[in-house]
XYZ file of C-alpha atoms in Angstrom:
356
model
C -217.680 -30.002 89.646
C -215.408 -29.057 92.367
C -211.709 -28.081 91.894
C -209.158 -31.079 92.249
C -207.267 -31.021 95.451
C -203.778 -32.589 94.027
C -201.787 -31.066 91.277
C -200.362 -32.760 88.322
C -197.754 -35.295 88.341
C -194.031 -34.104 88.285
C -195.239 -31.081 90.224
C -194.993 -29.519 93.607
C -193.665 -32.115 96.375
C -192.412 -34.687 93.409
C -190.634 -32.077 91.426
C -187.094 -33.035 92.146
C -187.829 -37.158 92.212
C -186.697 -38.614 89.088
C -188.896 -40.424 87.367
C -189.108 -44.235 86.465
C -187.654 -45.456 83.254
C -190.794 -47.312 82.198
C -194.510 -48.286 83.274
C -195.148 -49.665 86.558
C -197.129 -52.077 87.779
C -198.409 -52.936 91.776
C -196.099 -55.677 91.324
C -193.197 -53.923 91.181
C -193.808 -52.734 94.688
C -194.151 -56.131 96.141
C -191.535 -57.587 97.789
C -190.478 -61.604 98.195
C -191.364 -60.989 101.816
C -194.194 -63.244 103.360
C -196.692 -60.469 104.741
C -197.632 -61.032 108.055
C -200.323 -59.456 110.276
C -203.287 -61.303 111.776
C -205.829 -62.824 109.440
C -208.206 -60.281 108.404
C -206.449 -57.329 109.855
C -206.991 -54.187 107.708
C -203.117 -53.488 107.230
C -203.707 -55.930 104.311
C -206.012 -53.425 102.878
C -203.975 -50.481 103.372
C -200.936 -52.355 101.692
C -202.648 -53.626 98.930
C -203.942 -50.166 98.112
C -200.454 -48.062 98.348
C -198.925 -50.659 96.107
C -201.227 -50.320 93.467
C -201.434 -46.512 93.848
C -197.802 -45.743 93.808
C -197.616 -47.156 90.083
C -199.530 -43.559 89.494
C -196.904 -41.363 90.324
C -194.249 -42.870 87.981
C -191.160 -42.609 90.219
C -187.992 -44.402 90.691
C -188.340 -47.266 93.368
C -184.699 -46.520 94.369
C -186.069 -42.469 95.336
C -188.995 -43.904 97.783
C -188.713 -44.448 101.219
C -190.793 -45.721 103.529
C -189.818 -44.770 107.412
C -191.882 -46.894 110.292
C -191.836 -47.110 113.963
C -192.983 -49.790 116.109
C -196.111 -51.587 115.993
C -197.974 -53.376 113.703
C -198.154 -50.999 110.744
C -194.234 -50.649 111.348
C -193.898 -53.661 109.306
C -194.876 -51.845 106.178
C -191.143 -51.361 104.783
C -190.551 -55.000 104.531
C -193.433 -55.753 102.328
C -192.511 -52.599 100.044
C -190.129 -52.723 97.105
C -188.432 -49.682 97.680
C -186.067 -48.321 100.121
C -187.210 -48.557 103.850
C -186.560 -47.786 107.595
C -187.782 -49.788 110.333
C -186.644 -47.456 112.904
C -187.682 -46.791 116.788
C -190.750 -46.096 118.973
C -192.588 -43.206 117.534
C -189.160 -41.404 116.280
C -190.180 -42.369 112.775
C -191.289 -38.882 111.843
C -187.716 -37.192 113.394
C -186.000 -39.965 110.886
C -187.476 -38.900 107.849
C -187.174 -35.345 108.487
C -183.359 -36.142 108.736
C -183.865 -37.816 105.209
C -186.411 -35.605 103.462
C -184.697 -32.549 104.648
C -181.187 -34.022 103.275
C -182.267 -35.754 99.999
C -184.899 -33.800 97.995
C -184.635 -36.094 95.542
C -186.770 -38.567 97.537
C -190.369 -39.484 98.069
C -190.348 -40.224 101.854
C -193.251 -41.554 103.657
C -193.813 -42.268 107.409
C -195.786 -45.601 108.620
C -197.200 -45.296 112.232
C -199.936 -45.857 114.351
C -202.326 -44.612 117.057
C -199.877 -45.621 119.749
C -196.887 -45.100 118.000
C -197.606 -41.758 116.932
C -199.433 -40.323 119.541
C -197.928 -41.546 123.072
C -194.381 -41.903 122.916
C -194.193 -40.096 119.176
C -196.347 -37.268 119.997
C -193.650 -34.821 120.367
C -191.845 -35.750 117.094
C -195.176 -35.624 115.423
C -196.699 -32.060 116.080
C -193.228 -31.019 115.219
C -193.353 -32.355 111.832
C -196.200 -30.586 110.899
C -195.575 -27.584 112.706
C -192.647 -27.483 110.303
C -193.812 -28.232 107.087
C -191.532 -30.898 105.864
C -191.941 -32.555 102.519
C -192.945 -36.196 103.958
C -196.185 -38.012 103.767
C -197.243 -39.620 107.529
C -199.798 -42.615 106.969
C -201.564 -42.822 110.789
C -203.482 -45.944 110.984
C -205.803 -45.820 113.776
C -207.142 -48.468 115.355
C -207.779 -47.439 119.020
C -206.000 -50.244 120.408
C -202.132 -51.562 120.994
C -202.473 -54.631 118.500
C -198.799 -55.347 119.051
C -198.414 -55.724 122.324
C -201.939 -57.543 122.583
C -204.779 -55.182 123.513
C -203.882 -52.424 125.550
C -205.713 -48.886 125.345
C -204.014 -46.297 123.004
C -204.225 -42.457 122.878
C -207.173 -43.133 120.789
C -209.187 -45.790 122.821
C -212.701 -44.162 124.017
C -213.420 -43.118 127.237
C -214.670 -46.386 129.545
C -212.762 -48.448 127.106
C -212.497 -52.437 128.863
C -208.382 -53.495 127.610
C -205.903 -55.578 129.684
C -204.282 -52.387 131.026
C -207.679 -50.731 132.087
C -209.718 -53.585 133.608
C -212.179 -50.689 134.504
C -212.203 -48.659 131.817
C -210.168 -46.031 130.278
C -210.452 -42.510 132.354
C -208.189 -40.833 129.760
C -209.642 -38.396 127.186
C -208.544 -39.598 123.714
C -207.051 -37.755 121.045
C -208.504 -36.682 118.049
C -205.427 -37.218 115.532
C -207.392 -34.684 112.856
C -207.963 -32.062 115.440
C -204.480 -32.477 116.774
C -202.903 -32.321 113.401
C -204.772 -28.631 112.259
C -204.003 -27.460 115.827
C -200.244 -28.089 114.913
C -200.804 -26.012 111.549
C -200.789 -28.807 109.537
C -201.158 -27.865 105.490
C -202.648 -30.674 104.411
C -205.145 -32.884 106.921
C -207.182 -35.837 105.760
C -209.024 -38.998 107.030
C -210.214 -42.220 105.140
C -210.732 -45.907 105.982
C -208.834 -49.139 105.181
C -212.142 -50.645 103.616
C -212.561 -47.952 101.060
C -210.090 -48.149 98.617
C -211.073 -45.685 96.167
C -211.492 -42.918 98.474
C -208.299 -44.435 100.077
C -206.047 -44.081 96.999
C -207.480 -40.648 96.198
C -206.516 -39.272 99.337
C -203.185 -41.080 98.710
C -203.074 -39.335 95.360
C -203.433 -35.836 96.964
C -201.246 -36.364 99.944
C -198.281 -37.674 98.013
C -198.442 -34.074 95.316
C -198.935 -32.115 98.245
C -195.442 -29.730 99.170
C -195.052 -30.124 102.750
C -196.365 -32.762 105.467
C -199.211 -34.325 104.715
C -201.200 -36.484 107.370
C -203.515 -38.666 106.474
C -205.477 -40.678 109.688
C -206.404 -44.556 108.040
C -209.448 -45.909 110.215
C -208.242 -49.504 110.539
C -209.621 -52.367 112.016
C -207.926 -54.735 114.262
C -209.673 -57.514 114.459
C -208.223 -59.279 117.481
C -208.313 -56.710 120.036
C -210.666 -54.379 118.861
C -213.060 -55.753 115.819
C -215.682 -53.825 114.443
C -214.515 -50.318 115.844
C -215.519 -48.905 112.853
C -218.676 -50.941 112.012
C -221.110 -47.808 111.271
C -218.861 -46.435 108.874
C -218.596 -49.813 107.032
C -222.003 -50.802 107.092
C -224.126 -50.467 103.915
C -227.312 -50.191 105.985
C -226.124 -47.145 107.822
C -222.737 -46.061 106.589
C -224.334 -43.271 104.234
C -226.363 -41.476 107.373
C -223.285 -41.470 109.516
C -220.476 -40.465 106.715
C -219.784 -37.025 106.065
C -217.765 -37.255 102.766
C -215.896 -33.474 102.411
C -215.203 -32.286 98.593
C -213.527 -29.067 98.115
C -215.818 -26.593 97.078
C -219.047 -28.563 97.654
C -221.603 -28.124 99.558
C -221.395 -30.271 103.219
C -224.698 -32.857 102.067
C -224.506 -36.294 102.965
C -227.139 -38.913 103.725
C -228.399 -42.089 101.972
C -230.776 -39.750 99.999
C -228.497 -36.574 100.609
C -231.381 -35.566 102.812
C -228.616 -34.393 105.624
C -226.543 -31.235 105.233
C -224.498 -29.215 107.780
C -224.966 -25.149 108.536
C -223.283 -22.933 111.092
C -225.000 -23.150 114.198
C -225.487 -20.186 116.714
C -222.423 -21.385 119.086
C -220.119 -21.093 115.502
C -220.035 -24.562 115.211
C -222.170 -26.580 113.294
C -225.714 -28.442 113.186
C -226.936 -31.175 111.302
C -230.595 -30.184 109.358
C -232.710 -31.785 106.846
C -231.779 -30.406 103.478
C -235.425 -29.814 102.450
C -235.728 -27.889 105.437
C -232.830 -24.935 104.499
C -232.003 -22.786 101.860
C -229.161 -23.973 99.447
C -227.269 -20.451 100.948
C -227.409 -21.569 104.343
C -225.488 -25.263 103.642
C -221.746 -25.264 104.509
C -219.894 -24.906 101.185
C -215.883 -27.019 101.899
C -213.062 -24.937 101.688
C -209.811 -26.892 102.444
C -207.780 -24.373 100.966
C -208.949 -21.275 103.458
C -205.835 -20.358 105.479
C -208.495 -19.832 108.862
C -208.132 -23.270 110.220
C -211.113 -22.808 112.039
C -213.480 -24.750 109.847
C -211.098 -27.202 109.296
C -210.861 -27.595 113.044
C -214.811 -27.553 113.509
C -215.151 -30.302 110.866
C -213.029 -32.419 112.940
C -215.205 -32.506 116.327
C -217.949 -33.740 114.578
C -217.507 -37.160 115.428
C -219.144 -38.432 118.606
C -218.061 -41.665 120.393
C -221.370 -43.335 119.133
C -220.193 -42.523 115.239
C -223.159 -40.386 114.751
C -221.450 -38.223 111.881
C -217.641 -39.130 111.044
C -216.074 -36.549 108.328
C -213.865 -38.224 105.899
C -212.056 -36.656 103.338
C -209.664 -33.720 102.885
C -210.165 -31.334 105.750
C -207.407 -28.785 105.319
C -204.822 -28.731 102.153
C -203.137 -24.807 102.204
C -199.910 -23.627 100.642
C -196.919 -22.712 103.223
C -193.040 -22.836 101.974
C -192.008 -26.259 103.413
C -188.625 -26.871 105.801
C -186.724 -28.652 103.578
C -187.018 -25.730 100.634
C -186.316 -23.090 102.873
C -183.571 -25.050 104.599
C -181.863 -25.654 101.300
C -182.259 -22.005 100.337
C -180.472 -21.090 103.658
C -177.761 -23.324 102.941
C -177.313 -21.784 98.885
C -177.300 -18.348 100.828
C -174.507 -18.887 103.414
C -172.312 -20.859 100.731
C -172.664 -17.597 98.698
C -171.738 -15.327 100.922
C -169.299 -17.282 102.853
C -167.952 -19.532 100.147
C -167.718 -23.424 99.885
C -167.137 -25.683 103.579
C -164.769 -28.159 103.934
C -165.959 -30.085 106.676
C -162.958 -32.416 106.924
C -160.401 -29.172 107.525
C -163.116 -28.177 110.296
C -163.080 -31.321 111.920
C -159.491 -31.822 111.456
C -158.396 -28.817 112.413
C -157.412 -26.900 116.516
C -159.292 -28.506 119.616
C -161.316 -25.690 119.832
C -163.650 -23.523 116.825
C -164.134 -20.070 117.004
C -167.127 -18.114 115.644
C -166.703 -14.721 114.999
C -170.347 -12.257 115.150
């Protein structure tokens, strides 16, 4: 059996977050606000999964915060009975960074979409990942701008016909998983809105991770991009096109587990029939490998036709988080220089002098 990818409650990222006084249920995390997305939107499924998962963590609701940007997904904080911040377009990771760095007693979550995170917010996203701030980023990817009524997004496929690309998109799309791994993200995963069991297992691992965790969630927009992920949901074909990644396990998939991955001569992967290769040739998934090349190569398996799409945790490695290093620097400075007096500093002379 493979080694679990998440720690035990109370460890790692959650060690400084106060615990709830009693047992919680999903109802405790629902607000009195009417949930207002288009009927059939995948956001409903993600909201329900998060609300029923959070009680497992046993944290005080007052010490959980959801920060969002702009977009359909960014309504999320209104529907979570926790603290929340509906911020500005693309800037949710920056605001969440300040919150996580200054309040180690909080569990901080970012909810964003493919347009919000990867267009105007791309800079903030990659630097949050690079710094390894202790926050969890849920990136709802529906490959379209839904709130503004159907323009192409940074993850829309080449040739996508939309209101803003009537002759088809010319842009090569981002692969969010590749982008996150390239930015040295320490926890990078993908899941699907309609697979609650898998979605919650990934959320569980992300919550326990010390540092930035990015979870890409394939989310259906049934109004402007309906059916974008049907091959991954159709019982007839999903097992043949979905590669489920499990740490420490051989990468074998297919309805009858008749397909496997092995290294190709070019250094990437090739799909082979399980019966045609020796077990030693099959790639064993190692999410904890410090070298990101395996995880990156796995992220490139997708094709526009979704011939093979990996889901699960691509990478989970340990690296000191930005906020814990920041606190250590502040403690060192206070020990060396003594406690500061902000009021005296601000109320002092017109100029400040800093001696080397």
